[in-house]
Short mmCIF file of C-alpha atoms in Angstrom, two decimals:
data_model
loop_
_atom_site.label_atom_id
_atom_site.label_comp_id
_atom_site.label_asym_id
_atom_site.label_seq_id
_atom_site.Cartn_x
_atom_site.Cartn_y
_atom_site.Cartn_z
CA MET W 1 142.45 -145.71 -47.71
CA ALA W 2 145.59 -147.43 -49.02
CA ILE W 3 147.20 -150.34 -47.19
CA ASP W 4 150.67 -151.66 -48.04
CA ILE W 5 151.33 -155.33 -47.32
CA PHE W 6 154.99 -156.38 -47.30
CA ILE W 7 155.74 -159.75 -48.90
CA ILE W 8 158.96 -161.75 -48.52
CA SER W 9 159.34 -164.55 -51.04
CA SER W 10 162.44 -166.18 -49.57
CA PHE W 11 165.40 -165.44 -47.30
CA LEU W 12 167.75 -165.88 -50.28
CA SER W 13 166.06 -163.11 -52.23
CA VAL W 14 166.24 -160.88 -49.16
CA ARG W 15 169.99 -161.30 -48.96
CA ARG W 16 170.78 -161.04 -52.67
CA PHE W 17 168.15 -158.64 -53.99
CA PRO W 18 167.25 -156.25 -51.16
CA ARG W 19 165.48 -153.78 -53.46
CA LEU W 20 163.41 -156.28 -55.45
CA PHE W 21 160.59 -156.89 -52.99
CA THR W 22 156.95 -156.40 -53.86
CA CYS W 23 154.16 -154.91 -51.83
CA LEU W 24 150.47 -155.50 -52.25
CA ARG W 25 148.77 -152.13 -52.44
CA VAL W 26 145.13 -152.36 -51.46
CA VAL W 27 142.96 -149.38 -52.40
CA GLY W 28 139.33 -150.17 -51.80
CA ALA W 29 138.57 -153.28 -53.81
CA GLN W 30 141.60 -152.90 -56.09
CA VAL W 31 144.84 -154.79 -55.48
CA SER W 32 148.07 -153.92 -57.25
CA PHE W 33 151.73 -154.91 -57.00
CA ARG W 34 154.55 -152.40 -56.73
CA ILE W 35 158.21 -152.21 -55.71
CA CYS W 36 158.44 -152.08 -51.95
CA PRO W 37 160.50 -149.04 -50.78
CA LEU W 38 163.74 -149.79 -48.95
CA VAL W 39 162.57 -147.81 -45.92
CA VAL W 40 159.90 -150.47 -45.34
CA LEU W 41 162.63 -153.09 -45.16
CA THR W 42 164.78 -151.23 -42.71
CA ARG W 43 161.97 -149.95 -40.54
CA TYR W 44 160.03 -153.16 -40.01
CA HIS W 45 162.56 -155.91 -40.72
CA ARG W 46 165.83 -154.86 -39.10
CA ASN W 47 166.46 -158.49 -38.14
CA LEU W 48 167.01 -159.37 -41.80
CA GLY W 49 170.59 -158.35 -41.09
CA ARG W 50 171.09 -160.92 -38.36
CA ASP W 51 174.54 -162.44 -38.38
CA CYS W 52 173.67 -165.73 -36.71
CA GLY W 53 170.82 -168.01 -35.79
CA PRO W 54 168.72 -170.44 -37.78
CA GLY W 55 165.99 -169.13 -40.02
CA LEU W 56 164.98 -165.58 -40.77
CA PHE W 57 164.31 -164.54 -37.20
CA GLY W 58 167.14 -166.18 -35.24
CA PRO W 59 167.53 -166.35 -31.45
CA SER W 60 167.36 -163.13 -29.46
CA GLY W 61 171.05 -163.34 -28.57
CA CYS W 62 172.19 -162.69 -32.13
CA ARG W 63 173.81 -159.44 -33.20
CA VAL W 64 171.45 -157.36 -35.30
CA THR W 65 172.76 -155.08 -38.03
CA ASP W 66 170.69 -152.51 -39.88
CA PHE W 67 170.02 -153.81 -43.41
CA ARG W 68 171.28 -150.56 -44.97
CA GLN W 69 174.54 -150.99 -43.09
CA LYS W 70 174.89 -154.53 -44.43
CA GLN W 71 174.28 -153.28 -47.95
CA ASN W 72 176.83 -150.46 -47.57
CA ALA W 73 179.34 -152.93 -46.15
CA HIS W 74 178.95 -155.03 -49.30
CA TYR W 75 179.69 -152.11 -51.60
CA MET W 76 182.61 -150.91 -49.44
CA GLY W 77 184.33 -154.29 -49.31
CA GLY W 78 182.89 -155.18 -45.93
CA LEU W 79 184.60 -152.31 -44.11
CA VAL W 80 182.21 -150.17 -42.10
CA SER W 81 183.42 -147.36 -39.87
CA HIS W 82 181.55 -146.46 -36.69
CA PRO W 83 183.45 -143.60 -35.02
CA ALA W 84 180.52 -142.93 -32.71
CA LEU W 85 180.68 -146.50 -31.37
CA VAL W 86 184.31 -146.41 -30.19
CA SER W 87 184.31 -147.55 -26.56
CA PRO W 88 186.02 -145.58 -23.77
CA ALA W 89 188.39 -148.53 -23.29
CA SER W 90 189.42 -148.49 -26.96
CA ALA W 91 189.88 -144.72 -26.90
CA PHE W 92 192.02 -144.92 -23.76
CA ILE W 93 194.31 -147.60 -25.18
CA GLU W 94 194.70 -145.76 -28.47
CA ASN W 95 195.53 -142.53 -26.63
CA VAL W 96 198.12 -144.14 -24.36
CA ILE W 97 199.86 -145.95 -27.22
CA SER W 98 199.85 -142.87 -29.46
CA ASN W 99 201.32 -140.55 -26.83
CA ASN W 100 204.07 -142.73 -25.37
CA CYS W 101 207.11 -144.32 -26.98
CA VAL W 102 206.89 -147.30 -24.65
CA VAL W 103 203.73 -148.67 -23.06
CA ILE W 104 203.47 -151.79 -20.92
CA PHE W 105 200.03 -153.22 -20.21
CA SER W 106 200.59 -155.39 -17.18
CA LYS W 107 199.28 -156.72 -13.88
CA SER W 108 200.87 -156.03 -10.54
CA SER W 109 201.12 -159.72 -9.59
CA CYS W 110 202.68 -160.86 -12.89
CA PRO W 111 206.40 -161.80 -12.74
CA PHE W 112 206.83 -161.41 -16.50
CA CYS W 113 205.45 -157.88 -16.20
CA VAL W 114 208.07 -157.11 -13.56
CA MET W 115 210.68 -158.51 -15.97
CA ALA W 116 209.54 -156.16 -18.73
CA ASN W 117 209.60 -153.15 -16.41
CA ARG W 118 213.14 -153.95 -15.28
CA VAL W 119 214.36 -154.22 -18.87
CA PHE W 120 213.37 -150.62 -19.60
CA GLU W 121 214.77 -149.47 -16.26
CA GLU W 122 218.12 -151.04 -17.18
CA LEU W 123 217.85 -149.45 -20.60
CA GLY W 124 217.30 -146.06 -18.99
CA SER W 125 214.19 -145.46 -21.05
CA SER W 126 211.04 -143.81 -19.82
CA TYR W 127 207.88 -145.85 -20.21
CA ALA W 128 204.21 -145.83 -19.32
CA THR W 129 202.68 -148.72 -17.41
CA VAL W 130 198.99 -149.55 -17.24
CA GLU W 131 198.25 -151.98 -14.41
CA LEU W 132 195.07 -153.70 -15.55
CA ASP W 133 194.32 -155.26 -12.17
CA CYS W 134 194.45 -151.88 -10.45
CA ARG W 135 191.79 -150.23 -12.61
CA ASP W 136 188.01 -150.56 -12.56
CA ASP W 137 188.01 -150.74 -16.35
CA GLY W 138 190.83 -153.31 -16.40
CA PRO W 139 188.69 -156.18 -17.75
CA ALA W 140 187.35 -153.95 -20.54
CA LEU W 141 190.87 -152.82 -21.42
CA GLN W 142 192.08 -156.40 -21.58
CA GLN W 143 189.24 -157.36 -23.92
CA VAL W 144 190.21 -154.52 -26.25
CA LEU W 145 193.84 -155.67 -26.17
CA ILE W 146 192.80 -159.24 -26.99
CA GLY W 147 190.89 -157.99 -30.00
CA ARG W 148 193.79 -155.81 -31.08
CA THR W 149 196.73 -158.17 -30.58
CA GLY W 150 195.24 -161.65 -30.22
CA MET W 151 197.21 -162.05 -26.98
CA ARG W 152 195.35 -163.10 -23.84
CA THR W 153 198.33 -162.75 -21.53
CA VAL W 154 200.29 -159.85 -20.05
CA PRO W 155 202.54 -158.04 -20.32
CA GLN W 156 201.82 -156.60 -23.72
CA VAL W 157 204.62 -154.22 -24.62
CA PHE W 158 204.26 -151.55 -27.30
CA VAL W 159 207.20 -149.56 -28.67
CA ASN W 160 206.59 -146.76 -31.14
CA GLY W 161 202.97 -147.87 -31.49
CA ASN W 162 203.86 -151.48 -32.35
CA LEU W 163 203.48 -154.60 -30.23
CA ILE W 164 206.86 -156.22 -29.64
CA GLY W 165 205.52 -159.06 -27.48
CA GLY W 166 205.53 -160.00 -23.82
CA GLY W 167 208.18 -160.14 -21.11
CA SER W 168 210.32 -162.84 -22.72
CA GLU W 169 210.33 -161.15 -26.14
CA THR W 170 211.21 -157.82 -24.58
CA LYS W 171 214.12 -159.33 -22.67
CA ARG W 172 215.37 -161.11 -25.80
CA LEU W 173 215.28 -157.92 -27.89
CA TYR W 174 217.19 -156.14 -25.13
CA ALA W 175 219.85 -158.86 -25.03
CA GLU W 176 220.23 -158.67 -28.82
CA GLY W 177 220.64 -154.90 -28.73
CA LYS W 178 217.54 -154.38 -30.87
CA LEU W 179 215.35 -152.86 -28.17
CA HIS W 180 217.60 -149.84 -27.74
CA THR W 181 217.39 -149.19 -31.49
CA LEU W 182 213.59 -149.31 -31.43
CA VAL W 183 213.38 -146.94 -28.50
CA MET W 184 215.84 -144.50 -30.08
CA GLN W 185 213.86 -144.50 -33.32
CA CYS W 186 210.78 -143.49 -31.38
CA ALA W 187 212.66 -140.80 -29.44
CA MET W 188 214.12 -139.34 -32.63
CA LYS W 189 210.72 -139.37 -34.27
CA GLY W 190 209.29 -137.39 -31.37
CA ALA W 191 212.17 -134.92 -31.44
CA SER W 192 211.85 -134.33 -35.18
CA ALA W 193 208.18 -133.52 -34.75
CA GLY W 194 209.18 -130.50 -32.70
CA PRO W 195 207.12 -128.69 -30.06
CA GLU W 196 203.45 -128.10 -30.54
CA PRO W 197 202.39 -124.60 -31.64
CA GLY W 198 202.19 -122.35 -28.62
CA ASP W 199 204.68 -124.37 -26.56
CA SER W 200 207.60 -122.44 -25.12
#
């Protein structure tokens, strides 16, 4: 019967040389060293990819990343795509922004949100409004917006897929005549795309 014993020499070697670990292979009375397969690392020591916490096995609250993912991130410049992990809130925001020239993420009790709405009404432009305080997923949506824009306040106004700012910025762009140009660019872009196949 063969028994493999996994040996870690130091945390530094784990991070820098993930494939250069040794295993003691015990067969009867014979003991031999060999290269430890990567699957042993990932199966039994997933917390080697911890992103925080002192020591090798940090506090339970730390985010744990599969070691193979960490290695792939290194070779890909640190960019790892997880399409299966996109949250419903992220998908909703992306869909709304992609399918509307103007989107205002606001709250019903916010005076600056009312200001932004009135600007587009005066402009005669159609727009989509998402009232965060009127939705069950409002807090989740706001967290996604914070991560996307860095803004913790509302309104957050998007024109042609780009954030133009809040209520004050929207009003200023309108007064300068720039907002109309942005909206028209989006409208022309949509018109040039033409109807979808099968539309009458």
